[in-house]
PDB file of C-alpha atoms in Angstrom:
ATOM      1  CA  MET A 265     -80.996 -44.460 110.732  1.00 60.00           C
ATOM      2  CA  SER A 266     -81.144 -40.975 112.618  1.00 76.00           C
ATOM      3  CA  GLU A 267     -82.124 -37.827 111.265  1.00 86.00           C
ATOM      4  CA  VAL A 268     -80.214 -35.828 112.689  1.00 85.00           C
ATOM      5  CA  PHE A 269     -77.119 -37.662 110.904  1.00 83.00           C
ATOM      6  CA  GLU A 270     -78.574 -37.794 107.209  1.00 87.00           C
ATOM      7  CA  GLY A 271     -78.695 -33.742 107.740  1.00 89.00           C
ATOM      8  CA  TYR A 272     -75.281 -33.484 108.332  1.00 88.00           C
ATOM      9  CA  GLU A 273     -75.008 -36.224 105.677  1.00 88.00           C
ATOM     10  CA  ARG A 274     -76.133 -34.260 102.749  1.00 91.00           C
ATOM     11  CA  GLN A 275     -74.746 -30.571 104.363  1.00 91.00           C
ATOM     12  CA  TYR A 276     -71.384 -32.218 103.807  1.00 89.00           C
ATOM     13  CA  ARG A 277     -71.745 -34.146 100.641  1.00 90.00           C
ATOM     14  CA  GLU A 278     -72.755 -30.883  98.888  1.00 91.00           C
ATOM     15  CA  ILE A 279     -70.053 -28.860 100.485  1.00 89.00           C
ATOM     16  CA  SER A 280     -67.779 -31.511  98.950  1.00 88.00           C
ATOM     17  CA  ALA A 281     -68.867 -31.524  96.044  1.00 89.00           C
ATOM     18  CA  ALA A 282     -69.245 -27.761  95.694  1.00 87.00           C
ATOM     19  CA  LEU A 283     -65.484 -27.990  97.081  1.00 85.00           C
ATOM     20  CA  SER A 284     -63.963 -30.205  94.541  1.00 84.00           C
ATOM     21  CA  ARG A 285     -65.451 -28.217  91.596  1.00 85.00           C
ATOM     22  CA  LYS A 286     -63.863 -25.211  93.653  1.00 83.00           C
ATOM     23  CA  CYS A 287     -60.773 -26.702  93.307  1.00 81.00           C
ATOM     24  CA  ALA A 288     -60.681 -27.979  89.288  1.00 80.00           C
ATOM     25  CA  ALA A 289     -60.953 -23.850  89.062  1.00 82.00           C
ATOM     26  CA  ALA A 290     -58.935 -22.887  91.187  1.00 79.00           C
ATOM     27  CA  SER A 291     -56.380 -25.181  90.207  1.00 77.00           C
ATOM     28  CA  ALA A 292     -57.226 -23.570  86.635  1.00 77.00           C
ATOM     29  CA  LEU A 293     -56.428 -19.842  87.319  1.00 75.00           C
ATOM     30  CA  ASP A 294     -53.063 -18.255  88.433  1.00 72.00           C
ATOM     31  CA  GLY A 295     -52.283 -15.193  90.362  1.00 73.00           C
ATOM     32  CA  GLU A 296     -54.129 -12.461  92.057  1.00 78.00           C
ATOM     33  CA  LYS A 297     -57.862 -15.013  90.550  1.00 77.00           C
ATOM     34  CA  LYS A 298     -56.322 -17.520  92.022  1.00 76.00           C
ATOM     35  CA  LYS A 299     -55.464 -16.600  95.913  1.00 78.00           C
ATOM     36  CA  GLN A 300     -58.891 -14.577  96.300  1.00 79.00           C
ATOM     37  CA  LYS A 301     -60.940 -18.105  95.416  1.00 80.00           C
ATOM     38  CA  LEU A 302     -58.750 -19.469  98.338  1.00 82.00           C
ATOM     39  CA  PRO A 303     -60.244 -18.418 101.782  1.00 85.00           C
ATOM     40  CA  GLU A 304     -63.501 -18.766  99.993  1.00 85.00           C
ATOM     41  CA  ILE A 305     -62.355 -23.110  99.794  1.00 84.00           C
ATOM     42  CA  GLN A 306     -60.870 -22.877 103.071  1.00 88.00           C
ATOM     43  CA  ALA A 307     -64.455 -21.586 104.773  1.00 88.00           C
ATOM     44  CA  ASP A 308     -65.824 -24.955 103.387  1.00 87.00           C
ATOM     45  CA  VAL A 309     -63.241 -26.550 103.795  1.00 88.00           C
ATOM     46  CA  GLN A 310     -64.216 -25.968 108.352  1.00 91.00           C
ATOM     47  CA  GLU A 311     -67.198 -26.042 107.334  1.00 91.00           C
ATOM     48  CA  SER A 312     -66.704 -29.391 105.879  1.00 89.00           C
ATOM     49  CA  GLU A 313     -64.292 -30.929 109.124  1.00 90.00           C
ATOM     50  CA  SER A 314     -66.980 -29.155 111.360  1.00 91.00           C
ATOM     51  CA  LEU A 315     -70.185 -31.148 109.918  1.00 89.00           C
ATOM     52  CA  ILE A 316     -68.297 -34.376 110.260  1.00 88.00           C
ATOM     53  CA  ARG A 317     -67.511 -33.809 114.100  1.00 89.00           C
ATOM     54  CA  LYS A 318     -71.399 -33.545 114.209  1.00 89.00           C
ATOM     55  CA  MET A 319     -71.591 -36.479 112.167  1.00 87.00           C
ATOM     56  CA  ASP A 320     -69.304 -38.849 114.507  1.00 88.00           C
ATOM     57  CA  LEU A 321     -71.302 -36.791 117.790  1.00 88.00           C
ATOM     58  CA  GLU A 322     -74.532 -37.870 116.669  1.00 84.00           C
ATOM     59  CA  ALA A 323     -73.421 -41.645 115.235  1.00 84.00           C
ATOM     60  CA  ARG A 324     -71.142 -42.049 118.846  1.00 83.00           C
ATOM     61  CA  SER A 325     -74.927 -41.225 121.056  1.00 84.00           C
ATOM     62  CA  LEU A 326     -76.878 -43.996 118.403  1.00 82.00           C
ATOM     63  CA  GLN A 327     -77.696 -47.329 119.172  1.00 85.00           C
ATOM     64  CA  PRO A 328     -74.103 -49.455 118.479  1.00 83.00           C
ATOM     65  CA  THR A 329     -75.529 -51.856 115.500  1.00 84.00           C
ATOM     66  CA  VAL A 330     -76.196 -47.941 114.198  1.00 84.00           C
ATOM     67  CA  ARG A 331     -73.471 -46.966 115.293  1.00 83.00           C
ATOM     68  CA  ALA A 332     -71.530 -49.288 113.478  1.00 83.00           C
ATOM     69  CA  GLY A 333     -72.640 -48.585 109.663  1.00 85.00           C
ATOM     70  CA  LEU A 334     -72.168 -44.893 110.439  1.00 85.00           C
ATOM     71  CA  LEU A 335     -68.588 -44.957 111.737  1.00 85.00           C
ATOM     72  CA  SER A 336     -67.620 -46.814 108.447  1.00 86.00           C
ATOM     73  CA  LYS A 337     -69.344 -44.023 106.720  1.00 86.00           C
ATOM     74  CA  LEU A 338     -67.657 -41.020 108.648  1.00 87.00           C
ATOM     75  CA  ARG A 339     -64.112 -42.793 107.709  1.00 89.00           C
ATOM     76  CA  GLU A 340     -64.910 -42.860 104.418  1.00 90.00           C
ATOM     77  CA  TYR A 341     -65.846 -38.577 104.212  1.00 88.00           C
ATOM     78  CA  LYS A 342     -62.267 -38.010 106.732  1.00 89.00           C
ATOM     79  CA  SER A 343     -60.673 -39.684 103.854  1.00 89.00           C
ATOM     80  CA  ASP A 344     -62.352 -37.599 101.529  1.00 88.00           C
ATOM     81  CA  LEU A 345     -62.352 -35.177 103.194  1.00 87.00           C
ATOM     82  CA  ASN A 346     -58.019 -35.723 103.366  1.00 88.00           C
ATOM     83  CA  ASN A 347     -58.606 -36.172  99.773  1.00 87.00           C
ATOM     84  CA  ILE A 348     -59.526 -32.459  98.644  1.00 84.00           C
ATOM     85  CA  LYS A 349     -57.270 -30.840 101.460  1.00 85.00           C
ATOM     86  CA  SER A 350     -53.899 -32.266  99.400  1.00 84.00           C
ATOM     87  CA  GLU A 351     -55.076 -31.337  96.233  1.00 82.00           C
ATOM     88  CA  ILE A 352     -55.913 -28.219  98.182  1.00 79.00           C
ATOM     89  CA  LYS A 353     -52.444 -27.994  98.819  1.00 81.00           C
ATOM     90  CA  LYS A 354     -51.001 -28.345  95.773  1.00 78.00           C
ATOM     91  CA  VAL A 355     -53.743 -25.900  93.501  1.00 75.00           C
ATOM     92  CA  SER A 356     -52.321 -23.270  96.526  1.00 74.00           C
ATOM     93  CA  ALA A 357     -48.564 -24.308  96.470  1.00 68.00           C
ATOM     94  CA  PRO A 358     -46.890 -21.508  93.912  1.00 61.00           C
ATOM     95  CA  ASN A 359     -45.267 -24.935  92.570  1.00 55.00           C
ATOM     96  CA  ALA A 360     -45.877 -28.490  92.514  1.00 42.00           C
ATOM     97  CA  GLN A 361     -41.756 -29.230  93.557  1.00 46.00           C
ATOM     98  CA  GLN A 362     -43.291 -27.378  97.403  1.00 50.00           C
ATOM     99  CA  ALA A 363     -46.674 -29.554  97.220  1.00 52.00           C
ATOM    100  CA  THR A 364     -45.331 -32.567  97.315  1.00 51.00           C
ATOM    101  CA  ARG A 365     -42.103 -31.594  99.810  1.00 56.00           C
ATOM    102  CA  GLU A 366     -45.467 -29.863 102.203  1.00 57.00           C
ATOM    103  CA  GLU A 367     -47.209 -33.110 101.011  1.00 57.00           C
ATOM    104  CA  LEU A 368     -44.807 -35.301 102.194  1.00 58.00           C
ATOM    105  CA  LEU A 369     -44.318 -33.030 105.437  1.00 58.00           C
ATOM    106  CA  ASP A 370     -47.197 -33.583 106.590  1.00 56.00           C
ATOM    107  CA  SER A 371     -47.731 -37.238 106.031  1.00 53.00           C
ATOM    108  CA  GLY A 372     -45.248 -37.581 108.424  1.00 50.00           C
ATOM    109  CA  MET A 373     -46.811 -35.423 111.390  1.00 49.00           C
ATOM    110  CA  PRO A 374     -50.570 -36.429 113.242  1.00 48.00           C
ATOM    111  CA  ASP A 375     -53.113 -33.797 112.455  1.00 52.00           C
ATOM    112  CA  THR A 376     -53.106 -32.522 116.527  1.00 50.00           C
ATOM    113  CA  LEU A 377     -54.693 -29.610 115.324  1.00 52.00           C
ATOM    114  CA  GLY A 378     -57.888 -31.305 113.459  1.00 54.00           C
ATOM    115  CA  ALA A 379     -57.409 -32.997 116.601  1.00 57.00           C
ATOM    116  CA  SER A 380     -58.688 -30.939 119.042  1.00 69.00           C
ATOM    117  CA  SER A 381     -60.609 -29.092 117.600  1.00 71.00           C
ATOM    118  CA  ASP A 382     -62.648 -32.103 117.659  1.00 76.00           C
ATOM    119  CA  GLN A 383     -62.359 -32.770 120.678  1.00 81.00           C
ATOM    120  CA  ARG A 384     -63.307 -28.895 121.464  1.00 80.00           C
ATOM    121  CA  GLY A 385     -66.422 -29.694 119.319  1.00 77.00           C
ATOM    122  CA  ARG A 386     -67.099 -32.983 120.775  1.00 82.00           C
ATOM    123  CA  LEU A 387     -66.715 -31.363 124.590  1.00 84.00           C
ATOM    124  CA  MET A 388     -68.423 -28.520 123.634  1.00 82.00           C
ATOM    125  CA  MET A 389     -71.635 -30.483 122.446  1.00 83.00           C
ATOM    126  CA  THR A 390     -72.046 -32.527 124.665  1.00 85.00           C
ATOM    127  CA  SER A 391     -71.451 -29.695 127.756  1.00 82.00           C
ATOM    128  CA  GLU A 392     -74.981 -27.954 125.375  1.00 82.00           C
ATOM    129  CA  ARG A 393     -76.190 -31.804 126.103  1.00 85.00           C
ATOM    130  CA  LEU A 394     -76.028 -31.724 129.505  1.00 85.00           C
ATOM    131  CA  ASN A 395     -77.313 -27.740 129.632  1.00 82.00           C
ATOM    132  CA  GLN A 396     -80.281 -29.481 127.839  1.00 85.00           C
ATOM    133  CA  SER A 397     -81.031 -32.635 129.849  1.00 85.00           C
ATOM    134  CA  SER A 398     -80.503 -29.406 133.610  1.00 83.00           C
ATOM    135  CA  ASP A 399     -83.116 -27.145 132.052  1.00 83.00           C
ATOM    136  CA  ARG A 400     -85.362 -30.582 131.282  1.00 86.00           C
ATOM    137  CA  ILE A 401     -85.202 -32.028 134.848  1.00 89.00           C
ATOM    138  CA  ARG A 402     -85.950 -28.174 136.372  1.00 85.00           C
ATOM    139  CA  GLU A 403     -88.623 -28.148 134.242  1.00 86.00           C
ATOM    140  CA  SER A 404     -89.787 -31.774 135.003  1.00 87.00           C
ATOM    141  CA  GLN A 405     -89.049 -30.749 138.959  1.00 86.00           C
ATOM    142  CA  ILE A 406     -91.495 -27.937 138.983  1.00 86.00           C
ATOM    143  CA  THR A 407     -94.097 -29.512 136.822  1.00 87.00           C
ATOM    144  CA  ALA A 408     -94.142 -32.324 140.021  1.00 86.00           C
ATOM    145  CA  LEU A 409     -94.188 -29.145 142.278  1.00 83.00           C
ATOM    146  CA  ASP A 410     -96.973 -28.112 140.700  1.00 83.00           C
ATOM    147  CA  THR A 411     -99.106 -30.957 140.552  1.00 88.00           C
ATOM    148  CA  GLU A 412     -98.117 -31.317 144.331  1.00 85.00           C
ATOM    149  CA  GLU A 413     -99.835 -28.367 145.091  1.00 85.00           C
ATOM    150  CA  ILE A 414    -103.013 -29.442 142.385  1.00 89.00           C
ATOM    151  CA  GLY A 415    -102.590 -32.702 144.938  1.00 86.00           C
ATOM    152  CA  VAL A 416    -102.618 -31.211 148.069  1.00 84.00           C
ATOM    153  CA  SER A 417    -105.274 -28.914 147.082  1.00 85.00           C
ATOM    154  CA  ILE A 418    -107.884 -31.397 145.521  1.00 91.00           C
ATOM    155  CA  LEU A 419    -107.180 -33.453 149.078  1.00 88.00           C
ATOM    156  CA  GLN A 420    -107.715 -31.107 150.830  1.00 88.00           C
ATOM    157  CA  ASN A 421    -111.276 -29.794 149.052  1.00 89.00           C
ATOM    158  CA  LEU A 422    -112.223 -33.912 148.824  1.00 91.00           C
ATOM    159  CA  HIS A 423    -111.600 -33.549 153.815  1.00 88.00           C
ATOM    160  CA  ASN A 424    -113.867 -30.872 153.574  1.00 91.00           C
ATOM    161  CA  GLN A 425    -116.546 -32.463 151.138  1.00 92.00           C
ATOM    162  CA  ARG A 426    -116.296 -35.249 153.239  1.00 92.00           C
ATOM    163  CA  GLU A 427    -117.265 -33.117 157.094  1.00 91.00           C
ATOM    164  CA  THR A 428    -119.550 -30.921 154.965  1.00 92.00           C
ATOM    165  CA  LEU A 429    -121.319 -34.831 154.565  1.00 92.00           C
ATOM    166  CA  MET A 430    -120.916 -36.120 158.246  1.00 91.00           C
ATOM    167  CA  HIS A 431    -122.524 -32.990 159.910  1.00 90.00           C
ATOM    168  CA  ALA A 432    -126.269 -33.808 157.483  1.00 89.00           C
ATOM    169  CA  HIS A 433    -125.354 -36.814 157.572  1.00 88.00           C
ATOM    170  CA  LYS A 434    -126.217 -36.560 161.382  1.00 88.00           C
ATOM    171  CA  THR A 435    -128.233 -33.543 160.712  1.00 89.00           C
ATOM    172  CA  LEU A 436    -130.278 -35.976 159.264  1.00 87.00           C
ATOM    173  CA  HIS A 437    -130.261 -38.320 162.274  1.00 85.00           C
ATOM    174  CA  GLY A 438    -131.015 -35.185 164.454  1.00 85.00           C
ATOM    175  CA  VAL A 439    -134.275 -34.402 162.044  1.00 85.00           C
ATOM    176  CA  ASP A 440    -134.823 -38.539 162.464  1.00 84.00           C
ATOM    177  CA  ASP A 441    -135.088 -38.556 165.850  1.00 85.00           C
ATOM    178  CA  SER A 442    -136.805 -35.643 166.583  1.00 86.00           C
ATOM    179  CA  ILE A 443    -140.034 -37.419 163.623  1.00 89.00           C
ATOM    180  CA  GLY A 444    -139.224 -40.296 166.200  1.00 86.00           C
ATOM    181  CA  LYS A 445    -140.015 -38.372 169.226  1.00 88.00           C
ATOM    182  CA  SER A 446    -142.686 -36.387 167.853  1.00 87.00           C
ATOM    183  CA  ASN A 447    -144.765 -39.351 166.340  1.00 87.00           C
ATOM    184  CA  LYS A 448    -144.678 -40.816 170.127  1.00 87.00           C
ATOM    185  CA  ILE A 449    -145.950 -37.254 171.021  1.00 88.00           C
ATOM    186  CA  LEU A 450    -148.737 -37.716 168.273  1.00 86.00           C
ATOM    187  CA  ALA A 451    -149.580 -41.212 168.847  1.00 84.00           C
ATOM    188  CA  SER A 452    -149.738 -40.200 172.845  1.00 83.00           C
ATOM    189  CA  MET A 453    -152.302 -36.832 172.494  1.00 82.00           C
ATOM    190  CA  SER A 454    -154.305 -39.273 170.290  1.00 81.00           C
ATOM    191  CA  LYS A 455    -154.934 -41.937 172.183  1.00 79.00           C
ATOM    192  CA  TRP A 456    -156.329 -39.357 174.939  1.00 77.00           C
ATOM    193  CA  ASN A 457    -158.260 -37.644 172.380  1.00 74.00           C
ATOM    194  CA  LYS A 458    -160.148 -40.974 172.675  1.00 74.00           C
ATOM    195  CA  TRP A 459    -160.479 -41.424 176.070  1.00 70.00           C
ATOM    196  CA  PHE A 460    -162.118 -37.498 176.046  1.00 65.00           C
ATOM    197  CA  VAL A 461    -163.790 -38.086 173.117  1.00 60.00           C
TER     198      VAL A 461
END
């Protein structure tokens, strides 16, 4: 399983547990105290939705064998979050009849806002990944160019060293020839020397 997914999952479970506690506490409150508690609960709901989107993106980027199990977990988390949202609507409604009415209306309408925000979140994460990939490709190209320059420099050095060795080799042959000639001259001089002595 992905460590990233597990991190998101851990955060989601903590926020979900906190949301359940806050809903229970808010249902016991009334009037102004309840109104003050609701924005905090809504912020946690938004954070939970964001974590579910992130888990969804991470799960879809994994191998199919791992993906199936994670997507199944995600369905449970989405269902759990929908139950919490229903509870929040009941808590935030002035009376139970209005909460029931809103619940019936919501169940008949698709969650288009949630879907579009999910899509927006996926697009943003995808474009972020593309940007990161582009940056990595640019860095790889720079590294490749640097490596190519180093390779060219090494080849030039090797070529220069080869030329130096070839020159030294020719010089040694020249010295060898000179020594051979000197030996011949010395040999002929020693013959002359014998004749005169």
